[in-house]
Coordinates of C-alpha atoms in Angstrom, one line a residue:
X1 CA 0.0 0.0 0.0
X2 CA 2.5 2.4 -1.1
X3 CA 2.7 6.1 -0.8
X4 CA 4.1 6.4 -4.4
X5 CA 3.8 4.4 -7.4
X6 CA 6.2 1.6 -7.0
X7 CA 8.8 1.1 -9.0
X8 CA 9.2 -2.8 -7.8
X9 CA 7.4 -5.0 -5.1
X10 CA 10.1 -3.5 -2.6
X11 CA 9.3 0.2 -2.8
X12 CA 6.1 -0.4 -1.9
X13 CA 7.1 -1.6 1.3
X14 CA 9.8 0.6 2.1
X15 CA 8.9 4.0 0.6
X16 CA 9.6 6.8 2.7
X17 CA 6.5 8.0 5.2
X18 CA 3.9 10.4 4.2
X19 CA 4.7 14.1 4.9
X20 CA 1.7 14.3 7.6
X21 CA 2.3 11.1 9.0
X22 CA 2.0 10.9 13.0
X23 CA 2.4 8.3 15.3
X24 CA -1.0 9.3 17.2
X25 CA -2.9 8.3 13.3
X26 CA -3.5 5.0 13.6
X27 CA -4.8 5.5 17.0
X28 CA -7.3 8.1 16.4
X29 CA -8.1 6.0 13.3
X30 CA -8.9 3.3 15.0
X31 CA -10.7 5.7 17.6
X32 CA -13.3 6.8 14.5
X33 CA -13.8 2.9 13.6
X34 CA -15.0 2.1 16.4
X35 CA -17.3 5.0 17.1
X36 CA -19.4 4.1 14.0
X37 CA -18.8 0.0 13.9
X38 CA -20.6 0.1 17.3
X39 CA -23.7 1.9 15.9
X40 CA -23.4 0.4 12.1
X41 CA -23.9 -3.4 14.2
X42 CA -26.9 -2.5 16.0
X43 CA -28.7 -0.7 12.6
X44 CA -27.5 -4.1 10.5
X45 CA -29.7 -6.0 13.0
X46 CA -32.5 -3.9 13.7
X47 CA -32.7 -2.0 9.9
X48 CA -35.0 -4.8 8.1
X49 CA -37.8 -4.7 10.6
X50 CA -37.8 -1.8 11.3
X51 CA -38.9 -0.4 8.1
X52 CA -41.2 -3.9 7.5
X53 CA -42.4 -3.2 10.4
X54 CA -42.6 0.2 12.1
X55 CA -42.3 2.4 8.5
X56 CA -44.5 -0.6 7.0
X57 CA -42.6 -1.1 3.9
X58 CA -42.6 -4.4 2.5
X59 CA -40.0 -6.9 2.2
X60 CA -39.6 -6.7 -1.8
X61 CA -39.9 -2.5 -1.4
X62 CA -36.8 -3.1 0.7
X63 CA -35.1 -5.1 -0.9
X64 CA -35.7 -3.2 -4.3
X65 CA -34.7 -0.3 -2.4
X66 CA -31.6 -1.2 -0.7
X67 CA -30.5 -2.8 -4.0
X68 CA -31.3 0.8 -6.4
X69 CA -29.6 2.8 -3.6
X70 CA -26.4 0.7 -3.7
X71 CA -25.8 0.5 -7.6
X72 CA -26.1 4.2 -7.7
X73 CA -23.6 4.5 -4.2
X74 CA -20.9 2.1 -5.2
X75 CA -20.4 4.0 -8.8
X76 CA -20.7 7.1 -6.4
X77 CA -17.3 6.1 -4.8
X78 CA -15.3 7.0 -7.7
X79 CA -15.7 10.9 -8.0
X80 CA -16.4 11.3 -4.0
X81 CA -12.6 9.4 -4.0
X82 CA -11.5 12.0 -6.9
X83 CA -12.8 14.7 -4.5
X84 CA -10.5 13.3 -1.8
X85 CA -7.7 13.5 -4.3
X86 CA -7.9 17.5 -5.2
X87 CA -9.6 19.0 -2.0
X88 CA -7.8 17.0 0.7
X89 CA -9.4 13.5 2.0
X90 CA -9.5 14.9 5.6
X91 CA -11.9 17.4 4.8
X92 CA -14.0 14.9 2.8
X93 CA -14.0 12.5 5.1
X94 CA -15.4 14.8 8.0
X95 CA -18.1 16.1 5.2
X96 CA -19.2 12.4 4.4
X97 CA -19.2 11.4 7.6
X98 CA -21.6 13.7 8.4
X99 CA -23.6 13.1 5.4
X100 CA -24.0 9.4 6.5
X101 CA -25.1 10.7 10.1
X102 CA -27.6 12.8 8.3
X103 CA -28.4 10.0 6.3
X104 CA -29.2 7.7 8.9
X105 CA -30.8 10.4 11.0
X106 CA -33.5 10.9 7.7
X107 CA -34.3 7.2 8.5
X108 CA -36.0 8.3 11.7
X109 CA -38.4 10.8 9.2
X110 CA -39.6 8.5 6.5
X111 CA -43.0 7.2 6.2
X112 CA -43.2 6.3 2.6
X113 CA -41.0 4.3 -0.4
X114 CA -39.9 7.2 -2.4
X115 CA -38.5 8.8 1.4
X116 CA -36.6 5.9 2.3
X117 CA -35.4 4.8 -1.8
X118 CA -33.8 9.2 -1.1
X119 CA -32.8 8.2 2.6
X120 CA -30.9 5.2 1.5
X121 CA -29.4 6.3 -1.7
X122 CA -27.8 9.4 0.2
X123 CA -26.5 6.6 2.4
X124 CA -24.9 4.0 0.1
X125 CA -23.3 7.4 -1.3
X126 CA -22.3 8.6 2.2
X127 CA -20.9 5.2 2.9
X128 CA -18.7 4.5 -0.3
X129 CA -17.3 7.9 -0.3
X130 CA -16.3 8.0 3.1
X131 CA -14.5 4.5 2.4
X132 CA -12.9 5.9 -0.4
X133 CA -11.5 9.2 1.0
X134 CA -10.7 7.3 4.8
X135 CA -8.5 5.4 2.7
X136 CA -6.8 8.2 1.1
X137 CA -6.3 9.9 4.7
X138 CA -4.4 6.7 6.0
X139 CA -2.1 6.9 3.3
X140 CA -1.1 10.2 3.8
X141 CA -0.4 9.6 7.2
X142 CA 0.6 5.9 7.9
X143 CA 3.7 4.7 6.0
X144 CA 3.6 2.1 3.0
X145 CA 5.7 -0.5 5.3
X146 CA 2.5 0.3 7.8
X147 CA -0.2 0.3 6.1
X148 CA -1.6 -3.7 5.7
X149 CA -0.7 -3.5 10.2
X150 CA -3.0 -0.7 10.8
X151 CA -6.1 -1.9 7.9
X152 CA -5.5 -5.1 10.2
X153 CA -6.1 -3.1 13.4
X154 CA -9.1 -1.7 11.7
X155 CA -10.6 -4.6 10.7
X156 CA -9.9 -6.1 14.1
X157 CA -11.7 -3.2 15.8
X158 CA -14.2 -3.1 13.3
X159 CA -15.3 -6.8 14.1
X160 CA -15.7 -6.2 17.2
X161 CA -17.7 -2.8 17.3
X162 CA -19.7 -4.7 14.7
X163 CA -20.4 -7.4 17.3
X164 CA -20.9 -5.2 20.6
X165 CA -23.9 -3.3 18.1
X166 CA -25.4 -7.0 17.1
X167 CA -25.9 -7.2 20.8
X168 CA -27.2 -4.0 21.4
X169 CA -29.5 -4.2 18.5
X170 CA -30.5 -8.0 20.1
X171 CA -32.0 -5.6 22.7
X172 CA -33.7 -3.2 20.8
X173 CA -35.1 -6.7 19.1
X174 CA -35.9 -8.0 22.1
X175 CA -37.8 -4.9 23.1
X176 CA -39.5 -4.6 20.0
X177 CA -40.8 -1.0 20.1
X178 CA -40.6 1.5 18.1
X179 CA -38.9 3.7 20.8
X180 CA -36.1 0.8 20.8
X181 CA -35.8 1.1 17.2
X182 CA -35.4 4.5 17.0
X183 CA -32.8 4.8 19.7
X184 CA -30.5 2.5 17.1
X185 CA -30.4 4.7 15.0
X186 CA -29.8 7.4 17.2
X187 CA -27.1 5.7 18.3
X188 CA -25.7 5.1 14.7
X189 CA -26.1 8.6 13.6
X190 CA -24.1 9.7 17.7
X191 CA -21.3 6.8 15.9
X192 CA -21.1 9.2 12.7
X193 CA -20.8 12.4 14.5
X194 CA -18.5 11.1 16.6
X195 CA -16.6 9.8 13.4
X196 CA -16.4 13.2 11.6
X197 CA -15.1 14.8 15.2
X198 CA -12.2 12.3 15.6
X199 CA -11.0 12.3 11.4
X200 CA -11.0 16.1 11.4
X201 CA -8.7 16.1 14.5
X202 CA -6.4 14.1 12.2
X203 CA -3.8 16.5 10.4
X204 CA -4.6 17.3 6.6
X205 CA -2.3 14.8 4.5
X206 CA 0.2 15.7 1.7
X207 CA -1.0 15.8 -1.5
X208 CA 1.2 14.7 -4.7
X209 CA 1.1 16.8 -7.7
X210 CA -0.3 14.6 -10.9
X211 CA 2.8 13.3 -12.6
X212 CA 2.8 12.7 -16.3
X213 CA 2.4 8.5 -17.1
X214 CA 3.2 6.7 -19.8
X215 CA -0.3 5.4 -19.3
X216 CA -1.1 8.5 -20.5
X217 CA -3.6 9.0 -17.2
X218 CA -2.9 12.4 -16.8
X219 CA -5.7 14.7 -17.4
X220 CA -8.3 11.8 -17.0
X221 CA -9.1 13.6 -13.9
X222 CA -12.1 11.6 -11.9
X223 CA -12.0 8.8 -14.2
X224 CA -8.5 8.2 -15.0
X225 CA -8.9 4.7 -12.8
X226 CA -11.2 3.5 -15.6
X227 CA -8.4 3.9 -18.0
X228 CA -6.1 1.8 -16.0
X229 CA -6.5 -1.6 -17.7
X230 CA -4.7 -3.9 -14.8
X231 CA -6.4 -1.9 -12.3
X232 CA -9.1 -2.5 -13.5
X233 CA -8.5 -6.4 -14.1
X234 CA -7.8 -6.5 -10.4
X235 CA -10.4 -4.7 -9.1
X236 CA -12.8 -7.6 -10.9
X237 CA -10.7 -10.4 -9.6
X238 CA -10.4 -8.8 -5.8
X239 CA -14.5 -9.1 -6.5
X240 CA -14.5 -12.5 -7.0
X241 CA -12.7 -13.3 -4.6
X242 CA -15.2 -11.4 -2.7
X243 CA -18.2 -13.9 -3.5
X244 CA -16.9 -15.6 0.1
X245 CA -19.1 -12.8 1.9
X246 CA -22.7 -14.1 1.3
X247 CA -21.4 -17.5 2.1
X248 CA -21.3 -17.4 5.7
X249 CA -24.4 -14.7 5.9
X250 CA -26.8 -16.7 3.5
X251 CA -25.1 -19.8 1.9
X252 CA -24.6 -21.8 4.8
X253 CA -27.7 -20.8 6.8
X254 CA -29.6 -22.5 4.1
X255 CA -27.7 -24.9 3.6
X256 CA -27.2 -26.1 7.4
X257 CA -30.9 -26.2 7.4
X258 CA -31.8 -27.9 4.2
X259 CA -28.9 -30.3 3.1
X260 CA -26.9 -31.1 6.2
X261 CA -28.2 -33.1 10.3
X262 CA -26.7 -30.1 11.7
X263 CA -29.4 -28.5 14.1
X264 CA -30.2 -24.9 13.6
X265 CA -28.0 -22.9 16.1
X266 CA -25.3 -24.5 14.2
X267 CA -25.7 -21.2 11.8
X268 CA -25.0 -18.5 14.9
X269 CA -22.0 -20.5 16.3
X270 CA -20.1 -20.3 13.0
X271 CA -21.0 -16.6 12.5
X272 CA -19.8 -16.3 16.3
X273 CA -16.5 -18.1 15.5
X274 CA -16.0 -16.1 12.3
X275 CA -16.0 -12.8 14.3
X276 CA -14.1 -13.9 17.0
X277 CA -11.5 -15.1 15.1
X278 CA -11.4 -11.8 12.5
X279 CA -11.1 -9.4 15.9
X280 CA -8.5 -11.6 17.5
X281 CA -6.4 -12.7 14.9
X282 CA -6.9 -10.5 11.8
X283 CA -3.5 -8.2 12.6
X284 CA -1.3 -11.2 12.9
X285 CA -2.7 -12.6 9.8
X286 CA -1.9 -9.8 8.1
X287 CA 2.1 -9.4 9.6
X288 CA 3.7 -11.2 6.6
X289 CA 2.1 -9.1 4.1
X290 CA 4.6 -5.8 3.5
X291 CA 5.1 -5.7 -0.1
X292 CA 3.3 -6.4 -3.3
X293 CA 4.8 -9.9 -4.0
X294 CA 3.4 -11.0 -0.5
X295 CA 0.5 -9.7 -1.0
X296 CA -0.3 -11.6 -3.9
X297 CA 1.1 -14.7 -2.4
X298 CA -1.1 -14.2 0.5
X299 CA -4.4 -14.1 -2.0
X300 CA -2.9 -16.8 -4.2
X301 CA -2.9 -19.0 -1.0
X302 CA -5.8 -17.6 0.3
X303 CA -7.8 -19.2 -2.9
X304 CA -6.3 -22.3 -2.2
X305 CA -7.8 -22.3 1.2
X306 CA -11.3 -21.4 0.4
X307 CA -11.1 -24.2 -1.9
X308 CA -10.7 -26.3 0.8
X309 CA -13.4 -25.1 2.8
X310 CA -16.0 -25.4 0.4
X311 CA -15.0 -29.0 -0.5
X312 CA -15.6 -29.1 3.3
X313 CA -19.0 -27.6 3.0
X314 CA -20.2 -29.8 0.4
X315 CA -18.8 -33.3 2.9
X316 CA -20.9 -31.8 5.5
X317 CA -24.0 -32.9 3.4
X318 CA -22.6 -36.2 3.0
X319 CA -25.6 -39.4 3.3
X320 CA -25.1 -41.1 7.0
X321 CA -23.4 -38.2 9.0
X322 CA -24.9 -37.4 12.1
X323 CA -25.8 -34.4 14.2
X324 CA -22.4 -34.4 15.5
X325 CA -19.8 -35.4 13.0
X326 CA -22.0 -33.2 10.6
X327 CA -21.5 -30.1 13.3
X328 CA -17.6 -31.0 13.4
X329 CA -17.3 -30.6 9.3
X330 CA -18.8 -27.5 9.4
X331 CA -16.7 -26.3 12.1
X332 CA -13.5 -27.4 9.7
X333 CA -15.0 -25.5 7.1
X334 CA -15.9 -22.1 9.0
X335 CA -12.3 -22.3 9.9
X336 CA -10.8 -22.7 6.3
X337 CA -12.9 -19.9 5.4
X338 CA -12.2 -17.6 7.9
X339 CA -8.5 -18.0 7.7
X340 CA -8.7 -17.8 4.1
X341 CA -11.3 -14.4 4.6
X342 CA -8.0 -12.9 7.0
X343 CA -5.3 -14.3 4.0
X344 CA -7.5 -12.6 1.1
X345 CA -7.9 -9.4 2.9
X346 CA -4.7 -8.5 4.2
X347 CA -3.2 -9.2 0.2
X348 CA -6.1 -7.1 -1.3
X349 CA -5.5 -4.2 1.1
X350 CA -1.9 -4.6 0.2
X351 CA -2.4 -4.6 -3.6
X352 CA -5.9 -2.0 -4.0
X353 CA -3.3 0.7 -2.3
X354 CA 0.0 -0.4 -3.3
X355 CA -0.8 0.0 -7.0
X356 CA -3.0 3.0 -7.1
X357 CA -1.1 6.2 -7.8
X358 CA -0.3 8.7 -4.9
X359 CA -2.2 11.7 -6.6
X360 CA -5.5 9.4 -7.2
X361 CA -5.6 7.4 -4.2
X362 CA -9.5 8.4 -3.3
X363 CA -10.4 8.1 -6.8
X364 CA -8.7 4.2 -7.0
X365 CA -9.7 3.0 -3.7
X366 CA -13.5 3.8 -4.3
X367 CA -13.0 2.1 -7.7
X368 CA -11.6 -1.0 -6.2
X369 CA -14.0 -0.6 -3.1
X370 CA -17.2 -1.0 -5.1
X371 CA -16.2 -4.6 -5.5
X372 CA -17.7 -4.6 -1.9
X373 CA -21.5 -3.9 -2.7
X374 CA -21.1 -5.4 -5.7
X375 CA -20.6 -8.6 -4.1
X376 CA -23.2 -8.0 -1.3
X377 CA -25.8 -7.5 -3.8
X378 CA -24.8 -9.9 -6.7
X379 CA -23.1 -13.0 -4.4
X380 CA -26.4 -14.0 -3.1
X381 CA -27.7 -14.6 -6.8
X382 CA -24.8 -16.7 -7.1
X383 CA -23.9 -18.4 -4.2
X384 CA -27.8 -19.5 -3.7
X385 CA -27.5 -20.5 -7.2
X386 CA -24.1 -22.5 -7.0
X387 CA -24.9 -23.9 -3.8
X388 CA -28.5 -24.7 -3.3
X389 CA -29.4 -24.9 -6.1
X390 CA -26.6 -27.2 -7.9
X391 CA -25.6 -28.9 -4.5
X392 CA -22.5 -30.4 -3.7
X393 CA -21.2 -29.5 -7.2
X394 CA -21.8 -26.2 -6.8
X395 CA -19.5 -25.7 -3.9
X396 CA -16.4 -27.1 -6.0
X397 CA -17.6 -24.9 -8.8
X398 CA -17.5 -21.9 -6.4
X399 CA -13.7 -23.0 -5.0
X400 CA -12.7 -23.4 -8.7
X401 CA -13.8 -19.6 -9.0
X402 CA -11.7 -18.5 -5.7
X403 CA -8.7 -20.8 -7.2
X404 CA -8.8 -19.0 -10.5
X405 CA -9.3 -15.7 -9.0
X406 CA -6.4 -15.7 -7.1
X407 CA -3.7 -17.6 -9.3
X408 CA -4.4 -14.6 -11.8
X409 CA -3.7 -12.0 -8.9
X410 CA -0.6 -12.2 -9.3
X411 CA 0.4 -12.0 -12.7
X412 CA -2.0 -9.4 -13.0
X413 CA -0.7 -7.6 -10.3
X414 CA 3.1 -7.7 -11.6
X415 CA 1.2 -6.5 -15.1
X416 CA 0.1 -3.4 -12.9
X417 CA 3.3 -2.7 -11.6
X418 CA 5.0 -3.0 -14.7
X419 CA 2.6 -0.1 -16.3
X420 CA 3.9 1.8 -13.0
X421 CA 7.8 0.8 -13.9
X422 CA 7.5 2.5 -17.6
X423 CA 6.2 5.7 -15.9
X424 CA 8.6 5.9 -13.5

């Protein structure tokens, strides 16, 4: 995740630090995580009945909803990044934080489709902005050899601020008023505020004047990433890789239930064991990845490893197991796939900032983020296709996909820096 374009694997490991780099960064980074993960994981859990059933919106106006406002925010990333890039990703991040707190704050006004289809669009905006341009601020101030450590961190903290809001939303759940409900979402929009008041603390980063490529990107101003041919490559394989995130929130519920003896609770023990194991072991998963050539090792082994959970996944439904062997398999295969979830993520955080250019790092990073909602809102067509509906099968087809995925990382990824070599 270099600060500069590298000219080889190394450099972007050992670059020299950002001119506003401070040691306090990470720390107050890690401060604004948490402030908004806390209130994110109680809205996750509460969001879907409360506007079924306090707004009274139906399921498929929802659904329909959530699904317009996210292919209009995840292009949205792109220029909100770009914006980053000329006016200073502090300042943007503050602005979009706040955005998202107003955003979330309009939920507590709607009373109709076309209010909430607004609220959430302003949202999914909101949201893949601010992940754009919060990227861009932690390279200016964390250094390239840092960078995959502190994303780590992040992650980390953000799995378990995501978890501490699940519970509080379990109680809002429990209550099942619409006072309850409302005080989520208070407490989500409190998270954002809270957000914006820690990042603008943060000192403004350098910014690095647009050099002249022999990729002839100069000029292309917000859509120079789209020009970028490997970049581009490797944003589409970093979202297939990324098909792994409805399996553990949809694939596997279903399947525990339908093909497998396993009993029921089975589903919340492996989502339990897949957070636990993100917050507490997500940093030192992520200590061998410095450079670009580990990084794509690190997804190239990472595809391996998901291959080997999902041939896991499909044993599980084998004829004659019983409640207990078939618990124990699934166990096995929750842990391939979360280690290979911690291998795949430290190597894409490596490689999504490592080869974007230091002048266009907002721009890139909410380019290569869309592969995010993408996945969220595509990978259950798929999975529930592969999976349910093909069976067995359909689990080895999906491991083919991760194994494919991530043996063309890396050549694709030396492709990219070798278009960063020729500018140099």
């Amino acid at each position: 995740m270099a600060n500069t374009s590298p000219a080889s694997p190394a450099v972007a490991a050992t670059g020299p630090a950002p001119t506003g780099a401070r040691p306090s960064a990470p720390r107050t980074l890690l401060l604004a995580q948490l402030s908004n993960s806390v209130g994110d994981g109680a809205f996750y859990v509460t969001s879907a009945l409360y506007f079924t059933g306090v707004v009274g919106l139906s399921a498929a106006q929802v659904g329909a909803g959530l699904a317009v406002a996210w292919a209009v925010g995840s292009p949205a990333g792109v220029p909100l990044g770009a914006l980053a890039d000329r006016r200073g990703p502090r300042g943007v991040s503050v602005l979009l934080a706040l955005v998202t707190a107003a955003a979330v704050a309009s939920f507590l006004l709607i009373g109709s489709f076309p209010a909430f289809l607004a609220a959430a669009t302003l949202y999914a905006c909101a949201q893949s902005g601010l992940a754009a341009a919060r990227q861009a601020l932690l390279a200016g101030l964390v250094a390239p050899a840092d960078r995959t450590a502190v994303l780590a961190r992040l992650q980390a903290v953000l799995n378990g601020g995501l978890a501490v809001g699940a519970a509080l939303g379990g109680l809002a759940l429990h209550a099942g008023t619409r006072e309850a409900y409302l005080a989520v979402f208070a407490l989500d929009t409190a998270g954002f505020l809270c957000c914006a008041l820690l990042l603008g603390r943060l000192p403004a980063s350098a910014t690095t004047p647009a050099p002249t490529t022999a990729t002839g990107l100069r000029g292309a101003g917000g859509t120079a990433v789209l020009r970028d041919r490997p970049y581009v490559v490797l944003t589409l394989l970093n979202a297939l890789m990324l098909l792994r995130m409805p399996v553990l929130s949809l694939a596997l519920p279903l399947w525990i239930v339908q093909r497998t003896a396993a009993p029921g609770w089975t589903v919340s023990a492996l989502f339990v064991l897949n957070t636990a194991a993100v917050t507490l072991f997500q940093v030192r998963a992520a200590r061998s990845v410095t450079d670009l050539g580990t990084a794509a090792a690190a997804v190239r082994g990472a595809g391996a490893v998901l291959f080997a959970g999902c041939a896991v996944f499909a044993a599980a439904a084998l004829p004659g197991l019983g409640t207990g062997a078939a618990v124990a398999v699934l166990v096995l295969g929750a842990v391939l796939l979360v280690v290979g979830e911690m291998r795949h993520a430290a190597g894409s955080w490596q490689l999504g900032l490592g080869l974007a250019p230091a002048d266009r790092i907002g721009q890139y990073q909410g380019f290569y983020g869309a592969g995010v909602p993408v996945a969220r809102s595509l990978g259950p067509v798929v999975v529930t296709t592969l999976l349910i509906g093909v069976g067995p099968v359909g689990w080895l087809l999906l491991g083919g996909v991760f194994v494919l995925a991530a043996a063309a990382t890396g050549p694709v990824s030396r492709w990219a820096a070798r278009t960063r070599d020729a500018d140099a």
